[in-house]
């Protein structure tokens, strides 16, 4: 099974496209800090999901994905509090991160067995 077959990968790619578009609209003064950090973190997650699809020791990578998703939640919360990200955008991001985190958690449980 390749990474394109994984629902979590497809969902993350869709979220990544939305995130890059949303952070592009951040004020210029924070584009280098918040936009870059969020974009880099999102790309790191994408890379780890690809690696997890092709490696036998998935659990370590998937736990790192969960940690990075949590970091992203914090950065998005700060972005929302600073009004770089509107209410609707923040609500969308939180829902997507929750669902993707749930999918990653299920993948971890599957790897760890009964």
PDB file of N, CA and C in Angstrom:
ATOM      1  N   UNK A   1       0.852  -1.178   0.000  1.00  0.00           N
ATOM      2  CA  UNK A   1       0.000   0.000   0.000  1.00  0.00           C
ATOM      3  C   UNK A   1       0.897   1.240   0.000  1.00  0.00           C
ATOM      4  N   UNK A   2       0.719   2.110  -0.959  1.00  0.00           N
ATOM      5  CA  UNK A   2       1.486   3.343  -1.041  1.00  0.00           C
ATOM      6  C   UNK A   2       0.840   4.452  -0.236  1.00  0.00           C
ATOM      7  N   UNK A   3       1.542   5.531  -0.112  1.00  0.00           N
ATOM      8  CA  UNK A   3       1.027   6.639   0.701  1.00  0.00           C
ATOM      9  C   UNK A   3      -0.227   7.264   0.093  1.00  0.00           C
ATOM     10  N   UNK A   4      -0.385   7.225  -1.216  1.00  0.00           N
ATOM     11  CA  UNK A   4      -1.576   7.793  -1.845  1.00  0.00           C
ATOM     12  C   UNK A   4      -2.843   7.005  -1.517  1.00  0.00           C
ATOM     13  N   UNK A   5      -2.672   5.783  -1.024  1.00  0.00           N
ATOM     14  CA  UNK A   5      -3.813   4.949  -0.661  1.00  0.00           C
ATOM     15  C   UNK A   5      -4.287   5.216   0.770  1.00  0.00           C
ATOM     16  N   UNK A   6      -3.494   5.909   1.547  1.00  0.00           N
ATOM     17  CA  UNK A   6      -3.836   6.151   2.943  1.00  0.00           C
ATOM     18  C   UNK A   6      -4.755   7.365   3.073  1.00  0.00           C
ATOM     19  N   UNK A   7      -5.897   7.150   3.716  1.00  0.00           N
ATOM     20  CA  UNK A   7      -6.854   8.252   3.884  1.00  0.00           C
ATOM     21  C   UNK A   7      -6.243   9.407   4.671  1.00  0.00           C
ATOM     22  N   UNK A   8      -5.424   9.093   5.668  1.00  0.00           N
ATOM     23  CA  UNK A   8      -4.829  10.150   6.481  1.00  0.00           C
ATOM     24  C   UNK A   8      -3.871  10.992   5.636  1.00  0.00           C
ATOM     25  N   UNK A   9      -3.158  10.370   4.723  1.00  0.00           N
ATOM     26  CA  UNK A   9      -2.239  11.107   3.854  1.00  0.00           C
ATOM     27  C   UNK A   9      -3.012  12.035   2.922  1.00  0.00           C
ATOM     28  N   UNK A  10      -4.068  11.516   2.318  1.00  0.00           N
ATOM     29  CA  UNK A  10      -4.889  12.321   1.414  1.00  0.00           C
ATOM     30  C   UNK A  10      -5.513  13.486   2.169  1.00  0.00           C
ATOM     31  N   UNK A  11      -5.997  13.222   3.359  1.00  0.00           N
ATOM     32  CA  UNK A  11      -6.614  14.283   4.167  1.00  0.00           C
ATOM     33  C   UNK A  11      -5.570  15.323   4.570  1.00  0.00           C
ATOM     34  N   UNK A  12      -4.381  14.853   4.924  1.00  0.00           N
ATOM     35  CA  UNK A  12      -3.326  15.802   5.302  1.00  0.00           C
ATOM     36  C   UNK A  12      -2.930  16.672   4.115  1.00  0.00           C
ATOM     37  N   UNK A  13      -2.829  16.102   2.939  1.00  0.00           N
ATOM     38  CA  UNK A  13      -2.487  16.899   1.743  1.00  0.00           C
ATOM     39  C   UNK A  13      -3.522  17.979   1.495  1.00  0.00           C
ATOM     40  N   UNK A  14      -4.777  17.638   1.674  1.00  0.00           N
ATOM     41  CA  UNK A  14      -5.861  18.620   1.502  1.00  0.00           C
ATOM     42  C   UNK A  14      -5.755  19.719   2.557  1.00  0.00           C
ATOM     43  N   UNK A  15      -5.470  19.325   3.806  1.00  0.00           N
ATOM     44  CA  UNK A  15      -5.309  20.318   4.874  1.00  0.00           C
ATOM     45  C   UNK A  15      -4.091  21.199   4.606  1.00  0.00           C
ATOM     46  N   UNK A  16      -3.012  20.599   4.142  1.00  0.00           N
ATOM     47  CA  UNK A  16      -1.795  21.344   3.842  1.00  0.00           C
ATOM     48  C   UNK A  16      -2.062  22.421   2.790  1.00  0.00           C
ATOM     49  N   UNK A  17      -2.781  22.065   1.748  1.00  0.00           N
ATOM     50  CA  UNK A  17      -3.118  23.047   0.708  1.00  0.00           C
ATOM     51  C   UNK A  17      -3.913  24.207   1.305  1.00  0.00           C
ATOM     52  N   UNK A  18      -4.891  23.888   2.163  1.00  0.00           N
ATOM     53  CA  UNK A  18      -5.673  24.941   2.816  1.00  0.00           C
ATOM     54  C   UNK A  18      -4.772  25.795   3.709  1.00  0.00           C
ATOM     55  N   UNK A  19      -3.933  25.152   4.492  1.00  0.00           N
ATOM     56  CA  UNK A  19      -3.065  25.872   5.443  1.00  0.00           C
ATOM     57  C   UNK A  19      -2.120  26.820   4.726  1.00  0.00           C
ATOM     58  N   UNK A  20      -1.478  26.365   3.670  1.00  0.00           N
ATOM     59  CA  UNK A  20      -0.548  27.220   2.935  1.00  0.00           C
ATOM     60  C   UNK A  20      -1.258  28.437   2.362  1.00  0.00           C
ATOM     61  N   UNK A  21      -2.463  28.237   1.884  1.00  0.00           N
ATOM     62  CA  UNK A  21      -3.257  29.354   1.365  1.00  0.00           C
ATOM     63  C   UNK A  21      -3.649  30.314   2.490  1.00  0.00           C
ATOM     64  N   UNK A  22      -4.043  29.774   3.626  1.00  0.00           N
ATOM     65  CA  UNK A  22      -4.469  30.610   4.757  1.00  0.00           C
ATOM     66  C   UNK A  22      -3.310  31.407   5.346  1.00  0.00           C
ATOM     67  N   UNK A  23      -2.157  30.776   5.499  1.00  0.00           N
ATOM     68  CA  UNK A  23      -1.020  31.474   6.118  1.00  0.00           C
ATOM     69  C   UNK A  23      -0.390  32.483   5.170  1.00  0.00           C
ATOM     70  N   UNK A  24      -0.627  32.313   3.885  1.00  0.00           N
ATOM     71  CA  UNK A  24      -0.152  33.281   2.892  1.00  0.00           C
ATOM     72  C   UNK A  24      -0.790  34.650   3.119  1.00  0.00           C
ATOM     73  N   UNK A  25      -1.964  34.656   3.747  1.00  0.00           N
ATOM     74  CA  UNK A  25      -2.692  35.896   3.998  1.00  0.00           C
ATOM     75  C   UNK A  25      -2.350  36.529   5.349  1.00  0.00           C
ATOM     76  N   UNK A  26      -1.460  35.902   6.102  1.00  0.00           N
ATOM     77  CA  UNK A  26      -1.033  36.489   7.372  1.00  0.00           C
ATOM     78  C   UNK A  26      -0.335  37.819   7.095  1.00  0.00           C
ATOM     79  N   UNK A  27      -0.348  38.723   8.063  1.00  0.00           N
ATOM     80  CA  UNK A  27       0.351  40.002   7.874  1.00  0.00           C
ATOM     81  C   UNK A  27       1.830  39.777   7.557  1.00  0.00           C
ATOM     82  N   UNK A  28       2.362  40.669   6.747  1.00  0.00           N
ATOM     83  CA  UNK A  28       3.750  40.546   6.303  1.00  0.00           C
ATOM     84  C   UNK A  28       4.725  40.440   7.479  1.00  0.00           C
ATOM     85  N   UNK A  29       4.455  41.161   8.542  1.00  0.00           N
ATOM     86  CA  UNK A  29       5.382  41.201   9.683  1.00  0.00           C
ATOM     87  C   UNK A  29       5.521  39.859  10.397  1.00  0.00           C
ATOM     88  N   UNK A  30       4.545  38.968  10.230  1.00  0.00           N
ATOM     89  CA  UNK A  30       4.627  37.651  10.887  1.00  0.00           C
ATOM     90  C   UNK A  30       4.725  36.502   9.892  1.00  0.00           C
ATOM     91  N   UNK A  31       4.770  36.836   8.623  1.00  0.00           N
ATOM     92  CA  UNK A  31       4.823  35.781   7.617  1.00  0.00           C
ATOM     93  C   UNK A  31       6.066  34.922   7.764  1.00  0.00           C
ATOM     94  N   UNK A  32       7.177  35.538   8.078  1.00  0.00           N
ATOM     95  CA  UNK A  32       8.413  34.774   8.223  1.00  0.00           C
ATOM     96  C   UNK A  32       8.365  33.870   9.448  1.00  0.00           C
ATOM     97  N   UNK A  33       7.791  34.345  10.543  1.00  0.00           N
ATOM     98  CA  UNK A  33       7.768  33.534  11.759  1.00  0.00           C
ATOM     99  C   UNK A  33       6.628  32.528  11.745  1.00  0.00           C
ATOM    100  N   UNK A  34       5.394  32.994  11.824  1.00  0.00           N
ATOM    101  CA  UNK A  34       4.265  32.074  11.952  1.00  0.00           C
ATOM    102  C   UNK A  34       3.993  31.295  10.665  1.00  0.00           C
ATOM    103  N   UNK A  35       3.929  31.974   9.547  1.00  0.00           N
ATOM    104  CA  UNK A  35       3.625  31.275   8.288  1.00  0.00           C
ATOM    105  C   UNK A  35       4.694  30.238   7.963  1.00  0.00           C
ATOM    106  N   UNK A  36       5.944  30.636   8.077  1.00  0.00           N
ATOM    107  CA  UNK A  36       7.032  29.701   7.772  1.00  0.00           C
ATOM    108  C   UNK A  36       7.029  28.521   8.729  1.00  0.00           C
ATOM    109  N   UNK A  37       6.857  28.803  10.008  1.00  0.00           N
ATOM    110  CA  UNK A  37       6.891  27.725  10.998  1.00  0.00           C
ATOM    111  C   UNK A  37       5.749  26.742  10.780  1.00  0.00           C
ATOM    112  N   UNK A  38       4.546  27.264  10.555  1.00  0.00           N
ATOM    113  CA  UNK A  38       3.402  26.390  10.311  1.00  0.00           C
ATOM    114  C   UNK A  38       3.587  25.588   9.032  1.00  0.00           C
ATOM    115  N   UNK A  39       4.066  26.240   7.979  1.00  0.00           N
ATOM    116  CA  UNK A  39       4.293  25.545   6.715  1.00  0.00           C
ATOM    117  C   UNK A  39       5.343  24.462   6.839  1.00  0.00           C
ATOM    118  N   UNK A  40       6.445  24.768   7.499  1.00  0.00           N
ATOM    119  CA  UNK A  40       7.508  23.774   7.682  1.00  0.00           C
ATOM    120  C   UNK A  40       7.037  22.599   8.522  1.00  0.00           C
ATOM    121  N   UNK A  41       6.299  22.886   9.580  1.00  0.00           N
ATOM    122  CA  UNK A  41       5.774  21.828  10.440  1.00  0.00           C
ATOM    123  C   UNK A  41       4.808  20.935   9.655  1.00  0.00           C
ATOM    124  N   UNK A  42       3.967  21.550   8.853  1.00  0.00           N
ATOM    125  CA  UNK A  42       3.007  20.787   8.044  1.00  0.00           C
ATOM    126  C   UNK A  42       3.729  19.911   7.020  1.00  0.00           C
ATOM    127  N   UNK A  43       4.790  20.436   6.426  1.00  0.00           N
ATOM    128  CA  UNK A  43       5.569  19.642   5.466  1.00  0.00           C
ATOM    129  C   UNK A  43       6.321  18.515   6.168  1.00  0.00           C
ATOM    130  N   UNK A  44       6.804  18.760   7.384  1.00  0.00           N
ATOM    131  CA  UNK A  44       7.444  17.694   8.169  1.00  0.00           C
ATOM    132  C   UNK A  44       6.463  16.548   8.410  1.00  0.00           C
ATOM    133  N   UNK A  45       5.227  16.903   8.749  1.00  0.00           N
ATOM    134  CA  UNK A  45       4.197  15.887   8.989  1.00  0.00           C
ATOM    135  C   UNK A  45       3.945  15.092   7.707  1.00  0.00           C
ATOM    136  N   UNK A  46       3.856  15.778   6.588  1.00  0.00           N
ATOM    137  CA  UNK A  46       3.655  15.110   5.301  1.00  0.00           C
ATOM    138  C   UNK A  46       4.779  14.109   5.034  1.00  0.00           C
ATOM    139  N   UNK A  47       6.016  14.531   5.259  1.00  0.00           N
ATOM    140  CA  UNK A  47       7.155  13.639   5.047  1.00  0.00           C
ATOM    141  C   UNK A  47       7.095  12.425   5.969  1.00  0.00           C
ATOM    142  N   UNK A  48       6.734  12.624   7.215  1.00  0.00           N
ATOM    143  CA  UNK A  48       6.671  11.503   8.163  1.00  0.00           C
ATOM    144  C   UNK A  48       5.565  10.522   7.792  1.00  0.00           C
ATOM    145  N   UNK A  49       4.453  11.040   7.283  1.00  0.00           N
ATOM    146  CA  UNK A  49       3.388  10.142   6.847  1.00  0.00           C
ATOM    147  C   UNK A  49       3.850   9.288   5.661  1.00  0.00           C
ATOM    148  N   UNK A  50       4.594   9.880   4.746  1.00  0.00           N
ATOM    149  CA  UNK A  50       5.138   9.114   3.615  1.00  0.00           C
ATOM    150  C   UNK A  50       6.111   8.062   4.133  1.00  0.00           C
ATOM    151  N   UNK A  51       7.001   8.466   5.035  1.00  0.00           N
ATOM    152  CA  UNK A  51       7.963   7.514   5.602  1.00  0.00           C
ATOM    153  C   UNK A  51       7.250   6.377   6.310  1.00  0.00           C
ATOM    154  N   UNK A  52       6.214   6.700   7.067  1.00  0.00           N
ATOM    155  CA  UNK A  52       5.481   5.667   7.812  1.00  0.00           C
ATOM    156  C   UNK A  52       4.818   4.669   6.870  1.00  0.00           C
ATOM    157  N   UNK A  53       4.391   5.137   5.719  1.00  0.00           N
ATOM    158  CA  UNK A  53       3.751   4.234   4.753  1.00  0.00           C
ATOM    159  C   UNK A  53       4.735   3.207   4.202  1.00  0.00           C
ATOM    160  N   UNK A  54       6.021   3.536   4.215  1.00  0.00           N
ATOM    161  CA  UNK A  54       7.009   2.680   3.572  1.00  0.00           C
ATOM    162  C   UNK A  54       8.007   2.035   4.523  1.00  0.00           C
ATOM    163  N   UNK A  55       7.825   2.202   5.815  1.00  0.00           N
ATOM    164  CA  UNK A  55       8.774   1.623   6.755  1.00  0.00           C
ATOM    165  C   UNK A  55       8.084   0.599   7.646  1.00  0.00           C
ATOM    166  N   UNK A  56       8.856  -0.289   8.203  1.00  0.00           N
ATOM    167  CA  UNK A  56       8.263  -1.313   9.075  1.00  0.00           C
ATOM    168  C   UNK A  56       8.051  -0.785  10.493  1.00  0.00           C
ATOM    169  N   UNK A  57       8.888   0.142  10.950  1.00  0.00           N
ATOM    170  CA  UNK A  57       8.735   0.698  12.295  1.00  0.00           C
ATOM    171  C   UNK A  57       7.967   2.020  12.216  1.00  0.00           C
ATOM    172  N   UNK A  58       6.662   1.895  12.084  1.00  0.00           N
ATOM    173  CA  UNK A  58       5.807   3.053  11.887  1.00  0.00           C
ATOM    174  C   UNK A  58       5.528   3.816  13.180  1.00  0.00           C
ATOM    175  N   UNK A  59       5.505   3.127  14.297  1.00  0.00           N
ATOM    176  CA  UNK A  59       5.041   3.709  15.547  1.00  0.00           C
ATOM    177  C   UNK A  59       5.821   4.954  15.949  1.00  0.00           C
ATOM    178  N   UNK A  60       7.132   4.914  15.854  1.00  0.00           N
ATOM    179  CA  UNK A  60       7.950   6.069  16.234  1.00  0.00           C
ATOM    180  C   UNK A  60       7.609   7.281  15.371  1.00  0.00           C
ATOM    181  N   UNK A  61       7.498   7.075  14.078  1.00  0.00           N
ATOM    182  CA  UNK A  61       7.154   8.164  13.170  1.00  0.00           C
ATOM    183  C   UNK A  61       5.758   8.705  13.449  1.00  0.00           C
ATOM    184  N   UNK A  62       4.815   7.826  13.690  1.00  0.00           N
ATOM    185  CA  UNK A  62       3.441   8.252  13.926  1.00  0.00           C
ATOM    186  C   UNK A  62       3.300   9.003  15.252  1.00  0.00           C
ATOM    187  N   UNK A  63       4.066   8.588  16.251  1.00  0.00           N
ATOM    188  CA  UNK A  63       4.056   9.342  17.520  1.00  0.00           C
ATOM    189  C   UNK A  63       4.621  10.747  17.301  1.00  0.00           C
ATOM    190  N   UNK A  64       5.613  10.847  16.449  1.00  0.00           N
ATOM    191  CA  UNK A  64       6.179  12.167  16.128  1.00  0.00           C
ATOM    192  C   UNK A  64       5.157  13.022  15.381  1.00  0.00           C
ATOM    193  N   UNK A  65       4.390  12.392  14.501  1.00  0.00           N
ATOM    194  CA  UNK A  65       3.321  13.105  13.796  1.00  0.00           C
ATOM    195  C   UNK A  65       2.319  13.653  14.805  1.00  0.00           C
ATOM    196  N   UNK A  66       1.932  12.837  15.780  1.00  0.00           N
ATOM    197  CA  UNK A  66       0.996  13.300  16.807  1.00  0.00           C
ATOM    198  C   UNK A  66       1.560  14.495  17.572  1.00  0.00           C
ATOM    199  N   UNK A  67       2.820  14.442  17.923  1.00  0.00           N
ATOM    200  CA  UNK A  67       3.459  15.552  18.628  1.00  0.00           C
ATOM    201  C   UNK A  67       3.479  16.807  17.755  1.00  0.00           C
ATOM    202  N   UNK A  68       3.797  16.649  16.483  1.00  0.00           N
ATOM    203  CA  UNK A  68       3.823  17.799  15.577  1.00  0.00           C
ATOM    204  C   UNK A  68       2.426  18.387  15.361  1.00  0.00           C
ATOM    205  N   UNK A  69       1.414  17.545  15.336  1.00  0.00           N
ATOM    206  CA  UNK A  69       0.041  18.037  15.226  1.00  0.00           C
ATOM    207  C   UNK A  69      -0.302  18.876  16.452  1.00  0.00           C
ATOM    208  N   UNK A  70       0.137  18.446  17.614  1.00  0.00           N
ATOM    209  CA  UNK A  70      -0.114  19.217  18.835  1.00  0.00           C
ATOM    210  C   UNK A  70       0.606  20.571  18.779  1.00  0.00           C
ATOM    211  N   UNK A  71       1.831  20.589  18.285  1.00  0.00           N
ATOM    212  CA  UNK A  71       2.563  21.848  18.116  1.00  0.00           C
ATOM    213  C   UNK A  71       1.803  22.771  17.168  1.00  0.00           C
ATOM    214  N   UNK A  72       1.268  22.187  16.106  1.00  0.00           N
ATOM    215  CA  UNK A  72       0.514  22.976  15.136  1.00  0.00           C
ATOM    216  C   UNK A  72      -0.742  23.569  15.774  1.00  0.00           C
ATOM    217  N   UNK A  73      -1.412  22.800  16.632  1.00  0.00           N
ATOM    218  CA  UNK A  73      -2.587  23.319  17.336  1.00  0.00           C
ATOM    219  C   UNK A  73      -2.236  24.564  18.149  1.00  0.00           C
ATOM    220  N   UNK A  74      -1.114  24.503  18.846  1.00  0.00           N
ATOM    221  CA  UNK A  74      -0.682  25.628  19.677  1.00  0.00           C
ATOM    222  C   UNK A  74      -0.381  26.846  18.811  1.00  0.00           C
ATOM    223  N   UNK A  75       0.361  26.650  17.728  1.00  0.00           N
ATOM    224  CA  UNK A  75       0.695  27.770  16.842  1.00  0.00           C
ATOM    225  C   UNK A  75      -0.548  28.368  16.191  1.00  0.00           C
ATOM    226  N   UNK A  76      -1.490  27.535  15.816  1.00  0.00           N
ATOM    227  CA  UNK A  76      -2.728  28.040  15.228  1.00  0.00           C
ATOM    228  C   UNK A  76      -3.569  28.787  16.264  1.00  0.00           C
ATOM    229  N   UNK A  77      -3.565  28.307  17.499  1.00  0.00           N
ATOM    230  CA  UNK A  77      -4.300  29.005  18.562  1.00  0.00           C
ATOM    231  C   UNK A  77      -3.716  30.398  18.774  1.00  0.00           C
ATOM    232  N   UNK A  78      -2.395  30.488  18.812  1.00  0.00           N
ATOM    233  CA  UNK A  78      -1.747  31.791  18.964  1.00  0.00           C
ATOM    234  C   UNK A  78      -2.064  32.676  17.750  1.00  0.00           C
ATOM    235  N   UNK A  79      -2.012  32.103  16.558  1.00  0.00           N
ATOM    236  CA  UNK A  79      -2.340  32.863  15.352  1.00  0.00           C
ATOM    237  C   UNK A  79      -3.764  33.402  15.407  1.00  0.00           C
ATOM    238  N   UNK A  80      -4.663  32.611  15.930  1.00  0.00           N
ATOM    239  CA  UNK A  80      -6.055  33.046  16.065  1.00  0.00           C
ATOM    240  C   UNK A  80      -6.174  34.141  17.123  1.00  0.00           C
ATOM    241  N   UNK A  81      -5.522  33.940  18.256  1.00  0.00           N
ATOM    242  CA  UNK A  81      -5.571  34.942  19.322  1.00  0.00           C
ATOM    243  C   UNK A  81      -4.990  36.284  18.863  1.00  0.00           C
ATOM    244  N   UNK A  82      -3.982  36.231  18.010  1.00  0.00           N
ATOM    245  CA  UNK A  82      -3.353  37.455  17.497  1.00  0.00           C
ATOM    246  C   UNK A  82      -4.118  38.015  16.283  1.00  0.00           C
ATOM    247  N   UNK A  83      -5.179  37.334  15.905  1.00  0.00           N
ATOM    248  CA  UNK A  83      -6.049  37.726  14.792  1.00  0.00           C
ATOM    249  C   UNK A  83      -5.374  37.625  13.419  1.00  0.00           C
ATOM    250  N   UNK A  84      -4.407  36.713  13.316  1.00  0.00           N
ATOM    251  CA  UNK A  84      -3.822  36.436  12.002  1.00  0.00           C
ATOM    252  C   UNK A  84      -4.709  35.460  11.248  1.00  0.00           C
ATOM    253  N   UNK A  85      -5.466  34.677  12.002  1.00  0.00           N
ATOM    254  CA  UNK A  85      -6.357  33.659  11.450  1.00  0.00           C
ATOM    255  C   UNK A  85      -7.750  33.917  12.002  1.00  0.00           C
ATOM    256  N   UNK A  86      -8.728  34.042  11.116  1.00  0.00           N
ATOM    257  CA  UNK A  86     -10.102  34.332  11.526  1.00  0.00           C
ATOM    258  C   UNK A  86     -10.772  33.161  12.230  1.00  0.00           C
ATOM    259  N   UNK A  87     -11.950  33.438  12.763  1.00  0.00           N
ATOM    260  CA  UNK A  87     -12.709  32.426  13.510  1.00  0.00           C
ATOM    261  C   UNK A  87     -13.030  31.202  12.661  1.00  0.00           C
ATOM    262  N   UNK A  88     -13.515  31.426  11.449  1.00  0.00           N
ATOM    263  CA  UNK A  88     -13.892  30.294  10.591  1.00  0.00           C
ATOM    264  C   UNK A  88     -12.674  29.457  10.209  1.00  0.00           C
ATOM    265  N   UNK A  89     -11.571  30.124   9.910  1.00  0.00           N
ATOM    266  CA  UNK A  89     -10.347  29.403   9.572  1.00  0.00           C
ATOM    267  C   UNK A  89      -9.828  28.594  10.744  1.00  0.00           C
ATOM    268  N   UNK A  90      -9.867  29.196  11.916  1.00  0.00           N
ATOM    269  CA  UNK A  90      -9.396  28.500  13.115  1.00  0.00           C
ATOM    270  C   UNK A  90     -10.287  27.295  13.416  1.00  0.00           C
ATOM    271  N   UNK A  91     -11.595  27.489  13.299  1.00  0.00           N
ATOM    272  CA  UNK A  91     -12.532  26.385  13.545  1.00  0.00           C
ATOM    273  C   UNK A  91     -12.281  25.241  12.557  1.00  0.00           C
ATOM    274  N   UNK A  92     -12.066  25.578  11.304  1.00  0.00           N
ATOM    275  CA  UNK A  92     -11.771  24.556  10.295  1.00  0.00           C
ATOM    276  C   UNK A  92     -10.488  23.802  10.650  1.00  0.00           C
ATOM    277  N   UNK A  93      -9.448  24.545  11.003  1.00  0.00           N
ATOM    278  CA  UNK A  93      -8.153  23.933  11.332  1.00  0.00           C
ATOM    279  C   UNK A  93      -8.277  22.999  12.528  1.00  0.00           C
ATOM    280  N   UNK A  94      -8.976  23.435  13.559  1.00  0.00           N
ATOM    281  CA  UNK A  94      -9.131  22.618  14.767  1.00  0.00           C
ATOM    282  C   UNK A  94      -9.865  21.315  14.443  1.00  0.00           C
ATOM    283  N   UNK A  95     -10.921  21.405  13.662  1.00  0.00           N
ATOM    284  CA  UNK A  95     -11.680  20.203  13.296  1.00  0.00           C
ATOM    285  C   UNK A  95     -10.823  19.241  12.480  1.00  0.00           C
ATOM    286  N   UNK A  96     -10.094  19.777  11.518  1.00  0.00           N
ATOM    287  CA  UNK A  96      -9.247  18.925  10.683  1.00  0.00           C
ATOM    288  C   UNK A  96      -8.133  18.274  11.504  1.00  0.00           C
ATOM    289  N   UNK A  97      -7.487  19.062  12.351  1.00  0.00           N
ATOM    290  CA  UNK A  97      -6.401  18.504  13.166  1.00  0.00           C
ATOM    291  C   UNK A  97      -6.928  17.436  14.120  1.00  0.00           C
ATOM    292  N   UNK A  98      -8.124  17.647  14.656  1.00  0.00           N
ATOM    293  CA  UNK A  98      -8.717  16.640  15.539  1.00  0.00           C
ATOM    294  C   UNK A  98      -8.935  15.338  14.775  1.00  0.00           C
ATOM    295  N   UNK A  99      -9.536  15.439  13.603  1.00  0.00           N
ATOM    296  CA  UNK A  99      -9.852  14.236  12.830  1.00  0.00           C
ATOM    297  C   UNK A  99      -8.582  13.530  12.359  1.00  0.00           C
ATOM    298  N   UNK A 100      -7.613  14.292  11.899  1.00  0.00           N
ATOM    299  CA  UNK A 100      -6.362  13.694  11.446  1.00  0.00           C
ATOM    300  C   UNK A 100      -5.620  13.060  12.619  1.00  0.00           C
ATOM    301  N   UNK A 101      -5.625  13.724  13.763  1.00  0.00           N
ATOM    302  CA  UNK A 101      -5.011  13.159  14.962  1.00  0.00           C
ATOM    303  C   UNK A 101      -5.676  11.848  15.365  1.00  0.00           C
ATOM    304  N   UNK A 102      -6.989  11.800  15.226  1.00  0.00           N
ATOM    305  CA  UNK A 102      -7.731  10.572  15.534  1.00  0.00           C
ATOM    306  C   UNK A 102      -7.315   9.454  14.580  1.00  0.00           C
ATOM    307  N   UNK A 103      -7.148   9.790  13.317  1.00  0.00           N
ATOM    308  CA  UNK A 103      -6.745   8.792  12.320  1.00  0.00           C
ATOM    309  C   UNK A 103      -5.326   8.280  12.599  1.00  0.00           C
ATOM    310  N   UNK A 104      -4.432   9.178  12.955  1.00  0.00           N
ATOM    311  CA  UNK A 104      -3.060   8.779  13.281  1.00  0.00           C
ATOM    312  C   UNK A 104      -3.059   7.902  14.531  1.00  0.00           C
ATOM    313  N   UNK A 105      -3.852   8.279  15.535  1.00  0.00           N
ATOM    314  CA  UNK A 105      -3.952   7.478  16.759  1.00  0.00           C
ATOM    315  C   UNK A 105      -4.440   6.069  16.474  1.00  0.00           C
ATOM    316  N   UNK A 106      -5.409   5.942  15.577  1.00  0.00           N
ATOM    317  CA  UNK A 106      -5.916   4.615  15.208  1.00  0.00           C
ATOM    318  C   UNK A 106      -4.833   3.811  14.492  1.00  0.00           C
ATOM    319  N   UNK A 107      -4.034   4.475  13.676  1.00  0.00           N
ATOM    320  CA  UNK A 107      -2.942   3.802  12.967  1.00  0.00           C
ATOM    321  C   UNK A 107      -1.894   3.309  13.959  1.00  0.00           C
ATOM    322  N   UNK A 108      -1.625   4.115  14.977  1.00  0.00           N
ATOM    323  CA  UNK A 108      -0.675   3.704  16.025  1.00  0.00           C
ATOM    324  C   UNK A 108      -1.202   2.462  16.739  1.00  0.00           C
ATOM    325  N   UNK A 109      -2.465   2.481  17.122  1.00  0.00           N
ATOM    326  CA  UNK A 109      -3.065   1.328  17.815  1.00  0.00           C
ATOM    327  C   UNK A 109      -3.001   0.075  16.944  1.00  0.00           C
ATOM    328  N   UNK A 110      -3.235   0.245  15.668  1.00  0.00           N
ATOM    329  CA  UNK A 110      -3.177  -0.888  14.737  1.00  0.00           C
ATOM    330  C   UNK A 110      -1.759  -1.466  14.708  1.00  0.00           C
ATOM    331  N   UNK A 111      -0.756  -0.627  14.733  1.00  0.00           N
ATOM    332  CA  UNK A 111       0.638  -1.068  14.691  1.00  0.00           C
ATOM    333  C   UNK A 111       1.053  -1.770  15.972  1.00  0.00           C
ATOM    334  N   UNK A 112       0.496  -1.318  17.078  1.00  0.00           N
ATOM    335  CA  UNK A 112       0.875  -1.896  18.377  1.00  0.00           C
ATOM    336  C   UNK A 112       0.176  -3.217  18.645  1.00  0.00           C
ATOM    337  N   UNK A 113      -0.880  -3.484  17.888  1.00  0.00           N
ATOM    338  CA  UNK A 113      -1.595  -4.753  18.037  1.00  0.00           C
ATOM    339  C   UNK A 113      -2.495  -4.780  19.247  1.00  0.00           C
ATOM    340  N   UNK A 114      -3.146  -5.922  19.453  1.00  0.00           N
ATOM    341  CA  UNK A 114      -4.112  -6.051  20.566  1.00  0.00           C
ATOM    342  C   UNK A 114      -3.483  -6.037  21.931  1.00  0.00           C
TER     343      UNK A 114
END
